[in-house]
Amino acid sequence: MAEKKLFNTVSQSLTNEQKEKLEDIITLQHSSESNKTILGWLKEPPGHPSPETFLKVIERLEYIRGMELETVQINHLHRNRLLQLSRLGSRYEPYAFRDFQENKRYSILTVYLLHLNQDLTDKAFEIHDRQILSLLSKGRKAQEEIQKLNGKKLNEKVIHFTNIGQALIKAKQEKLDVFEVLESVIEWNSFVSSVEEAQELARPADYDYLDLLQKRFYSLRKYTPTLLRVLEFHSTKANEPLLQAVEIIRGMNESGKRKVPDDSPVDFISKRWKKHLYENDGTTINRHYYEMAVLTELREHVRAGDVSIVGSRQYRDFEEYLFSEFTWNQTKENTRLSVSLSFEDYITERTSSLNERLKWLTANSNKLDGVSLDKGKLSLARLEKDVPEEAKKFSASLYQMLPRIKLTDLLMDIAYITGFHEQFTHASNNRKPDKEETIIIMAALLGMGMNIGVSKMAEATPGLTYKQLANVSQ
């Protein structure tokens, strides 16, 4: 009864156009996947993180958004029940949905697609996360490769520096002519050439590799305009400069402008990136480095929880975890909490209670069993075993008294004694399973319960096919 009411509630909040779209995804084939329905295409695993994979994820995300299912009112329904419906939707094949009554079909599909929308949003940002890590990793590896290639030359320069240094020390100590001593170690022209080569070989003083990333900018551009166009970011006031920078880049992508405005916010950018942010004139902002810095900072702030993503599950706004102000105002007077709803009253009472307990502990510290307080350190005695040896021996003797029986036979006996198998009704007509169907149900339960899967269970069970077990599992 409760299930029917839930299905009716969700189904009635759908428009006729939305219902038609739901019918389409389980009946029509996808334009680029001739052997798959639209639902099958939406369910496909995204694949290895890459710019191409990101664009495929966004394509599915935009398709679901186009159905405008966010208008369906399900916030009042229990989260666990919605999660259960979503899991059902993820397991059913398109043909299975067609066997359901309309209300059930529409409800499960709606809840599943709303959850899939969140999953795809999270997946899109996860791919961006991996791409930024890949960008930084490639820069680090490029620097290591340069080090390997120039190892011999760098060693020569170290030897030159050592020889020159020793010569200069000798000139200082013996009060000799510096240039004569220097030329006795290395000819002047060779010295000049060595210095020029050293300048070419030198890496930044902090030995960072960000200067090697400029050429990698275009690999990010394969997907980042889509990232900034499709995903919407929110933040607290402290992170507004970052979101202003995101909007500036988004606007440049849409307008085709190449020059970053001179008044663009840069205070949020780390010192590490700021070293590469400006051109040689010191005032013009380098577009490549500005965009890479913003995208890197965006990744860091989202992962830290300072910036949220609209429509995400993993990176949603903290306020979404709480009651809305409207809901709280309606329910707070009917709560049965044993504490005051006023924070001031609550913290005053808790502080007073804590102080009383601490005073009691101080006064009775020498009388506590298994607890000692010495020189400001609290020590607890080791706990005894939870289960005495006698209980373990008694438990073992009880197990020896039980007759040995196959797990399959035991499950069938329990089924006929309790009748629990009758709760596995047919999805479309609510019919209870007959004797043959009960055997298939038990086999499917064993396969899932022992985590061996339907395929291996079918191989180990004579007379039952994979198709039978798969249908029951759904």
mmCIF file of C-alpha atoms in Angstrom, residues 139-140 207-214:
data_model
loop_
_atom_site.group_PDB
_atom_site.id
_atom_site.type_symbol
_atom_site.label_atom_id
_atom_site.label_comp_id
_atom_site.label_asym_id
_atom_site.label_seq_id
_atom_site.Cartn_x
_atom_site.Cartn_y
_atom_site.Cartn_z
ATOM 1 C CA GLY A 139 55.330 18.593 -15.822
ATOM 2 C CA ARG A 140 57.240 16.824 -13.067
ATOM 3 C CA TYR A 207 63.298 23.752 -8.859
ATOM 4 C CA ASP A 208 59.601 23.920 -9.818
ATOM 5 C CA TYR A 209 58.284 22.595 -13.128
ATOM 6 C CA LEU A 210 55.337 24.929 -13.804
ATOM 7 C CA ASP A 211 57.347 26.750 -16.469
ATOM 8 C CA LEU A 212 57.175 23.538 -18.533
ATOM 9 C CA LEU A 213 53.352 23.388 -18.551
ATOM 10 C CA GLN A 214 52.535 26.097 -21.072
#
